[in-house]
PDB file of C-alpha atoms in Angstrom:
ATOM      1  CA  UNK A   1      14.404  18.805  25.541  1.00 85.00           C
ATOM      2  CA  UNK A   2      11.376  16.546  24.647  1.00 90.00           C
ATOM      3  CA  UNK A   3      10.758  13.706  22.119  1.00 91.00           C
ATOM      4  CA  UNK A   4       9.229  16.133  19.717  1.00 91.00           C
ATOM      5  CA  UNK A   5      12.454  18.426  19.705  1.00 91.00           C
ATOM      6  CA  UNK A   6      14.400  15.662  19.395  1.00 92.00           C
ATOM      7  CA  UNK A   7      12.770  14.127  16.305  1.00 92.00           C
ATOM      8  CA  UNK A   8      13.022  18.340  14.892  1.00 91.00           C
ATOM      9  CA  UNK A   9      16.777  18.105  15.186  1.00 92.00           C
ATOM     10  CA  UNK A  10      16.840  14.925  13.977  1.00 92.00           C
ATOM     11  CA  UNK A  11      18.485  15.523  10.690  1.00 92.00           C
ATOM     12  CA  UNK A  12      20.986  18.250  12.386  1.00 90.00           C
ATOM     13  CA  UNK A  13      22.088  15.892  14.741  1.00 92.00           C
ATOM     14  CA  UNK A  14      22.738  12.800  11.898  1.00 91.00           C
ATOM     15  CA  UNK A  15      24.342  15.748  10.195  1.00 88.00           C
ATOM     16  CA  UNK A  16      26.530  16.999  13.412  1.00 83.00           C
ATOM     17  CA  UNK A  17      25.524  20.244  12.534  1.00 79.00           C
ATOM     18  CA  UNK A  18      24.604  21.571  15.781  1.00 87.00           C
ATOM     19  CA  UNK A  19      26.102  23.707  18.588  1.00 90.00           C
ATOM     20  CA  UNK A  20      27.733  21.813  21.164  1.00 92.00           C
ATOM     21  CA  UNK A  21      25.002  22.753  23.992  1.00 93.00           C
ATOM     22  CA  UNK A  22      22.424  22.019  22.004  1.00 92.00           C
ATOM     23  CA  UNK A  23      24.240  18.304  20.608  1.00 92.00           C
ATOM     24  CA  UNK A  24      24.838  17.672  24.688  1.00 93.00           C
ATOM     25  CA  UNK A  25      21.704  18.309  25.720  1.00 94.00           C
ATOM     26  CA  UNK A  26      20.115  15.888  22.794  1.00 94.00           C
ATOM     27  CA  UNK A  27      22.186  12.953  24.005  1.00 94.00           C
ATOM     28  CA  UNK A  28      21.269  13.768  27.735  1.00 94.00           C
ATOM     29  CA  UNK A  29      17.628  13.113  26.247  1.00 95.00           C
ATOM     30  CA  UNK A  30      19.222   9.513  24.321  1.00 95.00           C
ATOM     31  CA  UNK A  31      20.539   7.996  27.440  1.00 94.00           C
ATOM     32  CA  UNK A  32      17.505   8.029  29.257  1.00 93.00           C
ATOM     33  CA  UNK A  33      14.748   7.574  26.560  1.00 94.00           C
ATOM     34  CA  UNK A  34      14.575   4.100  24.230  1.00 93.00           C
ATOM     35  CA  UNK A  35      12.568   4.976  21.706  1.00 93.00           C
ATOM     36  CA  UNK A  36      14.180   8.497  20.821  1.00 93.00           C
ATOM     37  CA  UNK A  37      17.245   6.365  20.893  1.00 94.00           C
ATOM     38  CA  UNK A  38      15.718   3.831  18.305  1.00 94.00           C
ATOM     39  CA  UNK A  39      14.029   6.573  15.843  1.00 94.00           C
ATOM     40  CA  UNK A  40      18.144   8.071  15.874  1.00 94.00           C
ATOM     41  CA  UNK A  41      19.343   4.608  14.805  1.00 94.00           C
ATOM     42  CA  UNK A  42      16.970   3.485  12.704  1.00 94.00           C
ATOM     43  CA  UNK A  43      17.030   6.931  10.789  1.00 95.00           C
ATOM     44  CA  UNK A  44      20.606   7.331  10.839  1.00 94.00           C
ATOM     45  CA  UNK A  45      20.350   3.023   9.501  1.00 94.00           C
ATOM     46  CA  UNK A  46      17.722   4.214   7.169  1.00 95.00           C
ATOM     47  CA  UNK A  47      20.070   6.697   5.195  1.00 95.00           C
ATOM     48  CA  UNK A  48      23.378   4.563   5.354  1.00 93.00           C
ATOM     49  CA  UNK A  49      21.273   1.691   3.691  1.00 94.00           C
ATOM     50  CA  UNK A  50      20.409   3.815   0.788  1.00 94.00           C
ATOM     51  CA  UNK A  51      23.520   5.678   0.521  1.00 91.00           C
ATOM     52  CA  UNK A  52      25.215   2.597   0.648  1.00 87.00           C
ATOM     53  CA  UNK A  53      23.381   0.860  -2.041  1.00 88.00           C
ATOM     54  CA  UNK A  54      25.013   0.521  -5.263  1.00 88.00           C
ATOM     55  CA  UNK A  55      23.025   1.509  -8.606  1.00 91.00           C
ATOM     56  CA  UNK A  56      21.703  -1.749 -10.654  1.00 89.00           C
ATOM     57  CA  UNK A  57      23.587  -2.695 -13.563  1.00 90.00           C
ATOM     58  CA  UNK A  58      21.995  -1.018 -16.842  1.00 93.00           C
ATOM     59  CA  UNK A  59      19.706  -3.578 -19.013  1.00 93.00           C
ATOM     60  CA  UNK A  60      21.425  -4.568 -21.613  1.00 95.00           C
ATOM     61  CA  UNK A  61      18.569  -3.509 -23.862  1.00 95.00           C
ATOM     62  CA  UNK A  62      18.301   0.089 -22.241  1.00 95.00           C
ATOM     63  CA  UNK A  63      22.250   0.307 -22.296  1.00 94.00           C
ATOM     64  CA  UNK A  64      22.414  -0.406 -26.125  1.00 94.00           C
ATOM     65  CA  UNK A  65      19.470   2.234 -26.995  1.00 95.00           C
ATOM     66  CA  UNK A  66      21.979   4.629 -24.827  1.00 95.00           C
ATOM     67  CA  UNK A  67      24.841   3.751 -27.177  1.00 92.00           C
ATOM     68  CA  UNK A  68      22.918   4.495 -30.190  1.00 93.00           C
ATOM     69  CA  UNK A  69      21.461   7.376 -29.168  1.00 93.00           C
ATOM     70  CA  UNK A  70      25.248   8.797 -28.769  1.00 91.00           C
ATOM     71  CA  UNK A  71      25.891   7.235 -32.166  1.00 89.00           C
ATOM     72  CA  UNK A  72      23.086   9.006 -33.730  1.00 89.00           C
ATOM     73  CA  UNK A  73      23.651  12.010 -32.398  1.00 88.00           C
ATOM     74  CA  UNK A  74      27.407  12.287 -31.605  1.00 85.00           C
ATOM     75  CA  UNK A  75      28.897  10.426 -34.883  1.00 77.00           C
ATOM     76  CA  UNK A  76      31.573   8.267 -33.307  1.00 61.00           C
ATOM     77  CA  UNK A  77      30.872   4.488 -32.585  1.00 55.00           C
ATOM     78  CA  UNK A  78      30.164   3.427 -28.949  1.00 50.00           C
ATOM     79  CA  UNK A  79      32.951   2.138 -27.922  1.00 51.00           C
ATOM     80  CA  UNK A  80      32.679  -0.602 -24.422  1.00 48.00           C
ATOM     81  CA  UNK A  81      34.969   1.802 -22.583  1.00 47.00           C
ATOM     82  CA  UNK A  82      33.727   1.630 -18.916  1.00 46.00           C
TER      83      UNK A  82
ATOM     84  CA  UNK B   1      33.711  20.147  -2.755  1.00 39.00           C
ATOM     85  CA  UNK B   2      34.158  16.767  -1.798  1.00 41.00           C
ATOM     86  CA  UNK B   3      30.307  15.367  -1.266  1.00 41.00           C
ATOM     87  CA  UNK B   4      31.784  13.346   1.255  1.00 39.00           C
ATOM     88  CA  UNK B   5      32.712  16.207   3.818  1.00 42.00           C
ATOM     89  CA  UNK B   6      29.171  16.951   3.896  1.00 48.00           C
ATOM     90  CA  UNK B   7      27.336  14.431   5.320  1.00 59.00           C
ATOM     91  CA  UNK B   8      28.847  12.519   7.959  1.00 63.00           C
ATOM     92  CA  UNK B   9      26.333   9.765   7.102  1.00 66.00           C
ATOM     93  CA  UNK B  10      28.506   8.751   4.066  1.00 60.00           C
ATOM     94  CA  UNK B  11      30.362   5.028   4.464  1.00 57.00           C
ATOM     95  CA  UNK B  12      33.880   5.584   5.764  1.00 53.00           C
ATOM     96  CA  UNK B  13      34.839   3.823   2.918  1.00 62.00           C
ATOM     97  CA  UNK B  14      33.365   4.939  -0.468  1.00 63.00           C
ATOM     98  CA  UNK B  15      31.377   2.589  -2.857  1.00 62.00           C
ATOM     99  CA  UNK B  16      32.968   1.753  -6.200  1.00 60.00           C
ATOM    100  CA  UNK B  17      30.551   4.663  -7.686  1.00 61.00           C
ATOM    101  CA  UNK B  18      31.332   7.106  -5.269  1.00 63.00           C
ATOM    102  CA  UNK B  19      35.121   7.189  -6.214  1.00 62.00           C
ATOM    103  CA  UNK B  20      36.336  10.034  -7.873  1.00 64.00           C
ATOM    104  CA  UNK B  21      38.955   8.833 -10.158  1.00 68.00           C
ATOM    105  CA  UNK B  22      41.643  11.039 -10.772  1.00 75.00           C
ATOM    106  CA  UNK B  23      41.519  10.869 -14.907  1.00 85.00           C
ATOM    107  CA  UNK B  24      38.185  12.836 -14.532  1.00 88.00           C
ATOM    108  CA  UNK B  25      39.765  16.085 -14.627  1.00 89.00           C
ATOM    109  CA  UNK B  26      41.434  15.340 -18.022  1.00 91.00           C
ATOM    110  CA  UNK B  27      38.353  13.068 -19.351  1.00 93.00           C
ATOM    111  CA  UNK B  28      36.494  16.717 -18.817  1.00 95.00           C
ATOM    112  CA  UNK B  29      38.923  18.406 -20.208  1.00 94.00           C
ATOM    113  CA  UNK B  30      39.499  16.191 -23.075  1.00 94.00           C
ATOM    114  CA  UNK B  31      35.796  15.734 -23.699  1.00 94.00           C
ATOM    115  CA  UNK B  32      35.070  19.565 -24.045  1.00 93.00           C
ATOM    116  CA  UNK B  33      37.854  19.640 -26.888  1.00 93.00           C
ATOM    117  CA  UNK B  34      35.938  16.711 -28.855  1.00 90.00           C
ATOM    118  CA  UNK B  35      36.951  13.907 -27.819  1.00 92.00           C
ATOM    119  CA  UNK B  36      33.792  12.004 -28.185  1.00 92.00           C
ATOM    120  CA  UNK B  37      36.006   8.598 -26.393  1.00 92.00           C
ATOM    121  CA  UNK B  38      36.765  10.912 -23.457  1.00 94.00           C
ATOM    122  CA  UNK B  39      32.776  11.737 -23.251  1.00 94.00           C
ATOM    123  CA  UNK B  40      32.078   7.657 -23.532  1.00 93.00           C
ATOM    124  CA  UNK B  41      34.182   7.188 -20.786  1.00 94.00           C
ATOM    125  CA  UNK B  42      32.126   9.005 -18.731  1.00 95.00           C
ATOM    126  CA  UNK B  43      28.918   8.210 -19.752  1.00 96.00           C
ATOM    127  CA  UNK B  44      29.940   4.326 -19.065  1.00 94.00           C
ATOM    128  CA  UNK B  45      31.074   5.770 -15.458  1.00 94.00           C
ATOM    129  CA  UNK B  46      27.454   7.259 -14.345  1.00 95.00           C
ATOM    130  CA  UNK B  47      24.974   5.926 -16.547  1.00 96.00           C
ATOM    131  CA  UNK B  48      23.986   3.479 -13.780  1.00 95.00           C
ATOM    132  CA  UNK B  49      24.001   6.287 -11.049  1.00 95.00           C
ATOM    133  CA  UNK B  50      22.027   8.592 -13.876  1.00 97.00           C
ATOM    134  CA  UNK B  51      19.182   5.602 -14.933  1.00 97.00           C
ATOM    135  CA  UNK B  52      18.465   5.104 -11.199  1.00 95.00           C
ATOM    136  CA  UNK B  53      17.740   8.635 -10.716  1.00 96.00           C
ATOM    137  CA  UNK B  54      15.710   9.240 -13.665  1.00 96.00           C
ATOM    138  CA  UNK B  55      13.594   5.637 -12.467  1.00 95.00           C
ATOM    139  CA  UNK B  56      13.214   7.198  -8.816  1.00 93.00           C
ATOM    140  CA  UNK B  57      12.201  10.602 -10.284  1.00 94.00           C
ATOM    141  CA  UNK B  58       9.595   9.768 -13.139  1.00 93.00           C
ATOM    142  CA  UNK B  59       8.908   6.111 -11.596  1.00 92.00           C
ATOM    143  CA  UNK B  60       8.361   4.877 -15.542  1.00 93.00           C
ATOM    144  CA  UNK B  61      11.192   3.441 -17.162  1.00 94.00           C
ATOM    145  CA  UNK B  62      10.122   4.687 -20.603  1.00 95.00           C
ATOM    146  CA  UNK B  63      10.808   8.011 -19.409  1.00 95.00           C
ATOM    147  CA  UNK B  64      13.742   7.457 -17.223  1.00 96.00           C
ATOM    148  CA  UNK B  65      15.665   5.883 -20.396  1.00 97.00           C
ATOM    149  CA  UNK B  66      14.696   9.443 -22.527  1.00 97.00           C
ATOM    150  CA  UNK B  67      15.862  11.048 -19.583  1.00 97.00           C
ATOM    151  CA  UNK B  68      18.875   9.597 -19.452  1.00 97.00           C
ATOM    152  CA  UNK B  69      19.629   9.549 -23.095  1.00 97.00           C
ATOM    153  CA  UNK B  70      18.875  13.598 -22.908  1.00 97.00           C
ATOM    154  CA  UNK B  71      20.615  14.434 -20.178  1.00 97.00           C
ATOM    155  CA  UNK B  72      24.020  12.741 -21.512  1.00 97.00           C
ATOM    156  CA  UNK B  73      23.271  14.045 -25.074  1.00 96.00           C
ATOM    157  CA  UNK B  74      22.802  18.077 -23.223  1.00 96.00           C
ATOM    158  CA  UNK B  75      25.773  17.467 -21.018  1.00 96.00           C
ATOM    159  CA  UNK B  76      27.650  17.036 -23.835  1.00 95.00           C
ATOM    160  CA  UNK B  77      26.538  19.594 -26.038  1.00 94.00           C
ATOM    161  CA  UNK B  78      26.647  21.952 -22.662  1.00 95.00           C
ATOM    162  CA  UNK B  79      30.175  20.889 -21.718  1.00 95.00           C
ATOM    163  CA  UNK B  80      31.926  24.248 -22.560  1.00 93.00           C
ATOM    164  CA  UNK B  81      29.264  25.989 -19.941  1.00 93.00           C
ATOM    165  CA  UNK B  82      30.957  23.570 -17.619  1.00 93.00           C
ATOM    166  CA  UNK B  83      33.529  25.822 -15.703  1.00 89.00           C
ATOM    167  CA  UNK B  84      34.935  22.945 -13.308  1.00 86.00           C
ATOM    168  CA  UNK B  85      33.235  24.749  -9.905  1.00 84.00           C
ATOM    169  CA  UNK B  86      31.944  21.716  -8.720  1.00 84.00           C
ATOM    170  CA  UNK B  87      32.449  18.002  -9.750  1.00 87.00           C
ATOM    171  CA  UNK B  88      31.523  17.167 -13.044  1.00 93.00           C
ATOM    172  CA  UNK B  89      28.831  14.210 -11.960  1.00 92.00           C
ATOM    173  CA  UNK B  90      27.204  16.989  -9.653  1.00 91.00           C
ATOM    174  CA  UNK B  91      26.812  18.807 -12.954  1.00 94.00           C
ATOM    175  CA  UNK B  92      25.217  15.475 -14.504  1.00 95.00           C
ATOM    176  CA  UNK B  93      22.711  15.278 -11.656  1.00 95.00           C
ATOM    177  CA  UNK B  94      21.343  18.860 -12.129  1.00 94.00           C
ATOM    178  CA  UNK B  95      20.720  18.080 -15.878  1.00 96.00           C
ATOM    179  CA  UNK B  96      19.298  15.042 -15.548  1.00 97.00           C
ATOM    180  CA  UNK B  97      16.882  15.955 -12.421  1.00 96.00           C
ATOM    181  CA  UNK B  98      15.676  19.047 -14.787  1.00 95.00           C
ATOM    182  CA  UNK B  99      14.996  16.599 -16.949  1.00 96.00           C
ATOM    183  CA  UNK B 100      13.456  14.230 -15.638  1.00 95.00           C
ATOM    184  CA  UNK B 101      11.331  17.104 -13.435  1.00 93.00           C
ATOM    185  CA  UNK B 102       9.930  18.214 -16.944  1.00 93.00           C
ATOM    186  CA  UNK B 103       9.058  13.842 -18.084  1.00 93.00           C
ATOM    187  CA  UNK B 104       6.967  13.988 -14.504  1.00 89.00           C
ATOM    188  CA  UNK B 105       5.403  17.565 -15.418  1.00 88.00           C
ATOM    189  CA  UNK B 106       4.322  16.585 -18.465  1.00 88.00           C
ATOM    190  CA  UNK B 107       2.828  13.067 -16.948  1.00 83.00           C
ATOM    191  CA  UNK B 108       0.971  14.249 -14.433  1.00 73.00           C
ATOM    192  CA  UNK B 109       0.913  18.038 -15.216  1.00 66.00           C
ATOM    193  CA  UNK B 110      -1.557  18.389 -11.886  1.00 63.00           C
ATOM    194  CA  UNK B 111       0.451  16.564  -9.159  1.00 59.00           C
ATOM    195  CA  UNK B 112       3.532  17.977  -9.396  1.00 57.00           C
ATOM    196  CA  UNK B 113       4.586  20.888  -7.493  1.00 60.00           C
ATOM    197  CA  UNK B 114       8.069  20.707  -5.624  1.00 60.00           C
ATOM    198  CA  UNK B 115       7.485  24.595  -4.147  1.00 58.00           C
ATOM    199  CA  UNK B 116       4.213  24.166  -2.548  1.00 53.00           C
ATOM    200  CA  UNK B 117       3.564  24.702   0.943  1.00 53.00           C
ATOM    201  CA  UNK B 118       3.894  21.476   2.461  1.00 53.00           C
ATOM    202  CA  UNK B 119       2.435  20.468   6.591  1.00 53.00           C
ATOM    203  CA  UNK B 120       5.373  19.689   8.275  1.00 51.00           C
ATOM    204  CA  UNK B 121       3.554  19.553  11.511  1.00 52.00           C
ATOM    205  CA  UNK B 122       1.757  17.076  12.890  1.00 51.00           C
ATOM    206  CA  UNK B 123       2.518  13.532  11.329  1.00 60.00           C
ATOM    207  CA  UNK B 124       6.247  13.680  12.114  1.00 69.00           C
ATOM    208  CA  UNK B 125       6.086  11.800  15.151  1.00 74.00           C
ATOM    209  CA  UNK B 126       7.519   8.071  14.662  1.00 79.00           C
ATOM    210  CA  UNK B 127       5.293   5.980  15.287  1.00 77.00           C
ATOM    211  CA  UNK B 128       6.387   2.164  14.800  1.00 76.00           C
ATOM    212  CA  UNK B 129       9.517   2.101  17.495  1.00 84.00           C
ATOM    213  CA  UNK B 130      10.937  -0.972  16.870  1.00 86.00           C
ATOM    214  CA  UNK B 131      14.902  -1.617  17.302  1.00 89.00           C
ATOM    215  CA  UNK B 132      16.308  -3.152  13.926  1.00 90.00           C
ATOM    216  CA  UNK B 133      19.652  -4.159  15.294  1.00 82.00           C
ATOM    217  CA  UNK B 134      23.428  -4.248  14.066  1.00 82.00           C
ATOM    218  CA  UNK B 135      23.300  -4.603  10.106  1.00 86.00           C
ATOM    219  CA  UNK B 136      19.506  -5.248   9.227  1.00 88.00           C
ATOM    220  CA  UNK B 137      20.494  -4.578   5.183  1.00 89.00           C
ATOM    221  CA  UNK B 138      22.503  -8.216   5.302  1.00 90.00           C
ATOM    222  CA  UNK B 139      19.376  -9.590   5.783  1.00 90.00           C
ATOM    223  CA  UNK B 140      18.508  -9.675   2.273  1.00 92.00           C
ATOM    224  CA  UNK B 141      20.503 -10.632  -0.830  1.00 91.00           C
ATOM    225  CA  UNK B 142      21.966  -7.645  -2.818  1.00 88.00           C
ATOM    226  CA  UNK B 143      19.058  -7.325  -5.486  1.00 88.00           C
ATOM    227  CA  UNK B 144      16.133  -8.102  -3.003  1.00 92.00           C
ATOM    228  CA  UNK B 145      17.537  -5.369  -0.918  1.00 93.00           C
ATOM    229  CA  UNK B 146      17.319  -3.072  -4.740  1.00 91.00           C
ATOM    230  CA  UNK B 147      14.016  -4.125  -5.053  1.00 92.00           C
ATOM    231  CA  UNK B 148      13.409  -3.395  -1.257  1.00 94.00           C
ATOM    232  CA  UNK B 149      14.700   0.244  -1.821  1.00 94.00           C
ATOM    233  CA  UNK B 150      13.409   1.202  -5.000  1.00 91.00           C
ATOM    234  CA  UNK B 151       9.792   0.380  -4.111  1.00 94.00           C
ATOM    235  CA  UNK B 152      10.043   1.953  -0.769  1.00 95.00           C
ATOM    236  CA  UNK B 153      10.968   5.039  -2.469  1.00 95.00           C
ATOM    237  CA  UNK B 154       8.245   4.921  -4.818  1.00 94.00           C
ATOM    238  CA  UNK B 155       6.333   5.094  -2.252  1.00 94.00           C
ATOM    239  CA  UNK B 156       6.950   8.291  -1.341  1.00 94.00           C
ATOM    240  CA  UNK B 157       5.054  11.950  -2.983  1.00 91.00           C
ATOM    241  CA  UNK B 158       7.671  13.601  -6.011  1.00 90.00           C
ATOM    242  CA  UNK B 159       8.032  16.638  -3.327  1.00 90.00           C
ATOM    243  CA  UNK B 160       9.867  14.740  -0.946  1.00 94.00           C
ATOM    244  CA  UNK B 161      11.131  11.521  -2.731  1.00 94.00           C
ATOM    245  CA  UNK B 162      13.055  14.264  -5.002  1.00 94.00           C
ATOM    246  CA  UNK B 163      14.933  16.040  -2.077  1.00 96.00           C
ATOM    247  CA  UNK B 164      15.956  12.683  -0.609  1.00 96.00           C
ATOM    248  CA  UNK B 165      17.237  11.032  -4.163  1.00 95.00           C
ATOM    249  CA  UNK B 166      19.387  14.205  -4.100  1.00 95.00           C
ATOM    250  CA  UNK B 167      20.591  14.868  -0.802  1.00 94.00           C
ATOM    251  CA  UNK B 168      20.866  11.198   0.441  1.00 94.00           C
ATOM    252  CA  UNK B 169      21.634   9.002  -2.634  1.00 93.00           C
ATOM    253  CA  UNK B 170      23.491  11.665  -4.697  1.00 91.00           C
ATOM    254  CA  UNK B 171      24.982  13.177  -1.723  1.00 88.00           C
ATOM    255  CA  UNK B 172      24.491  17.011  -3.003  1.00 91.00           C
ATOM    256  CA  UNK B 173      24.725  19.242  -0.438  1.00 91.00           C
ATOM    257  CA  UNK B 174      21.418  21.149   0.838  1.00 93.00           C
ATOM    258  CA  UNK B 175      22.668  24.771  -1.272  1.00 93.00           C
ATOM    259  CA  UNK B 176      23.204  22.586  -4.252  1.00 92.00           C
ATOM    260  CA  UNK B 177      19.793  20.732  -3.726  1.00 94.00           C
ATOM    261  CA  UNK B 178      17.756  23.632  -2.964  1.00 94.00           C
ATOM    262  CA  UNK B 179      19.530  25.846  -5.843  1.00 91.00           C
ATOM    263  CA  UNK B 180      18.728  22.474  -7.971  1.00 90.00           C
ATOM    264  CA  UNK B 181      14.865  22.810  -7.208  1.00 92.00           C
ATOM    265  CA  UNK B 182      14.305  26.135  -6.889  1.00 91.00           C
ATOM    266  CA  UNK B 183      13.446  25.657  -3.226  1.00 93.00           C
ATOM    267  CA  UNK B 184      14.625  27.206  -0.252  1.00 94.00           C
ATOM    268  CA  UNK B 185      17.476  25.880   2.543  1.00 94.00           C
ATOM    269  CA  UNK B 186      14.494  25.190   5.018  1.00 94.00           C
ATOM    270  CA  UNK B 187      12.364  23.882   2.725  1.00 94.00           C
ATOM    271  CA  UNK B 188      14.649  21.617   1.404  1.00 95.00           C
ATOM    272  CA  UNK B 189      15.306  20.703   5.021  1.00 93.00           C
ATOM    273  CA  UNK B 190      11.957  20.459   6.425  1.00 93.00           C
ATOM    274  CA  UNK B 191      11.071  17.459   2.818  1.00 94.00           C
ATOM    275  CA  UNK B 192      14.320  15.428   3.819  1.00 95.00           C
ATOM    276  CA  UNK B 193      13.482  15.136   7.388  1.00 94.00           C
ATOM    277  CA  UNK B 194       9.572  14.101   6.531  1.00 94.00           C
ATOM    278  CA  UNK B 195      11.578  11.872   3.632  1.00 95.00           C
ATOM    279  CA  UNK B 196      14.061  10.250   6.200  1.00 96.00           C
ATOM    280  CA  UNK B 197      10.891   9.672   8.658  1.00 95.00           C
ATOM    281  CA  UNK B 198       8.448   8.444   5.999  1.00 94.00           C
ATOM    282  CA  UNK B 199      11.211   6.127   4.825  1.00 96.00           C
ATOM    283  CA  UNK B 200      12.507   4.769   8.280  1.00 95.00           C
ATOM    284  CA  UNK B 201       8.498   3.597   8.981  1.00 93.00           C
ATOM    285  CA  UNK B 202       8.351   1.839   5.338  1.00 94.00           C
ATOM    286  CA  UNK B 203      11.300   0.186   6.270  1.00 95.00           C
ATOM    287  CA  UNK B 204      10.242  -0.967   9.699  1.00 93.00           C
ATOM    288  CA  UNK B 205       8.402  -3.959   7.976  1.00 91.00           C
ATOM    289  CA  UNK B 206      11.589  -4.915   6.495  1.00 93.00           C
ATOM    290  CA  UNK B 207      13.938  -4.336   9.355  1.00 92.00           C
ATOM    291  CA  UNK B 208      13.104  -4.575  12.431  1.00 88.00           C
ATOM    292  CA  UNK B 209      14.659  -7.184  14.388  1.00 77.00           C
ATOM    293  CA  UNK B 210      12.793 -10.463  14.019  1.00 70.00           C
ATOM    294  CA  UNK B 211      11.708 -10.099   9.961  1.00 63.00           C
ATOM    295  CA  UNK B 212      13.208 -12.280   7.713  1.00 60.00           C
ATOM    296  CA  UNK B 213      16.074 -13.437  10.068  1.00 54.00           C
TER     297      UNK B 213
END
């Protein structure tokens, strides 16, 4: 196991979707090499930070043309249900 | 399918959007009968979720407000083709990112090719090791970190910013993403590793231990 076949599992590992032999020998590989180590946590960092990040709160400009659009085109008022 | 079961890099404890609540069965239901409140309801639920993914898709806002407009306005004239196999915002996603795939077509009619062969080879390699330590997001205010995100994503070619927004941010799995795109399960795997590696380096300038602290 070398840097280059650790960075090719990379997203199987985050995933734990590999076979136990193969998940053992990657972390053999982590203990004794930094900057594999790093690329694991800063990917792994990388994906929680987006996944974590809620969406924006709709313009209020952009949210209104929604609620007319549904108006138009359904026939019921927009109601503020959220 | 719970999203959540498949990837374990979901928070332990879901975001207010992630949260399935349990009237969304009957909103579904009620919606495909008529009721045009039921349908509201959910629109007012995603239309955050769905106007982010339309902005990271077509990168115009023009576009990603038609494409969310069209998307809810199809869902709901589509409803009765929904048959309940999968959750109903999964459903949402698939409409909107055909959608919006068509707004960037039509754009840039030349650029845009999700199926082409892409060189996964060489340029994989991190390069940039730098440690970023315990929680580098807190770093930044809520909206600086938004504006942090979204332009790092930007940054990225359709082809793999498209995989990511779907397998990462909407949490689909890798069948639903690839059935989503037309692409196969490696392909589909080979975009979100370059995606995750791409995106770890932009990052980097943000993150790593030292910036902005």
């Amino acid at each position: 196991m070398n840097c280059k076949s650790i960075v090719k599992e990379l997203s199987n590992y985050l995933e734990e979707g590999l076979e136990p032999s193969l998940k053992s020998s990657i972390e053999r590989h982590l203990e004794n090499c930094e900057d594999c180590r790093i690329v694991v946590d800063t990917t792994k960092k990388t994906v929680q930070i987006f996944c974590n990040s809620e969406p924006a709160p709709l313009p209020e400009d952009t949210r209104q043309r929604l609620r007319d659009a549904l108006f138009k085109h359904l026939g019921h008022p927009h109601t503020e249900k959220r | 399918m719970s999203a959540s079961k498949l990837n374990p890099l979901t928070p332990r404890t879901p975001l207010p959007s992630q949260v399935v609540k349990d009237d969304e069965g009957s909103l579904v239901a009620a919606a495909k009968s008529g009721d045009i409140s039921a349908f509201e309801t959910l629109v007012g639920r995603y239309e955050r979720k769905i106007f982010r993914l339309a902005q990271n898709i077509t990168q115009n806002r023009e576009d990603a407000e038609d494409v969310m407009q069209e998307s809810f306005l199809k869902s709901y004239q589509h409803l009765g083709e929904f048959q309940g196999n999968s959750r109903f915002y999964t459903w949402l996603v698939r409409i909107a990112v055909n959608q919006a795939l068509m707004k960037l077509r039509k754009r840039r009619p030349n650029q845009v090719s999700l199926d082409e062969e892409i060189d996964t080879g060489e340029d994989t390699m991190p390069r940039e090791v730098e440690d970023w330590g315990p929680s580098p997001e807190d770093r930044y205010e809520q909206s600086e970190l938004g504006q942090i995100l979204s332009s790092t994503i930007a940054e990225l070619d359709p082809p793999f910013r498209i995989v990511f927004q779907l397998r990462d941010i909407e949490e689909l799995s890798t069948e639903e993403t690839a059935e989503a795109l037309g692409l196969s399960i490696p392909a589909v795997k080979s975009r979100l590793l370059r995606a995750r590696l791409k995106l770890r380096q932009k990052l980097n300038r943000y993150f790593r231990q030292g910036e902005n602290s």
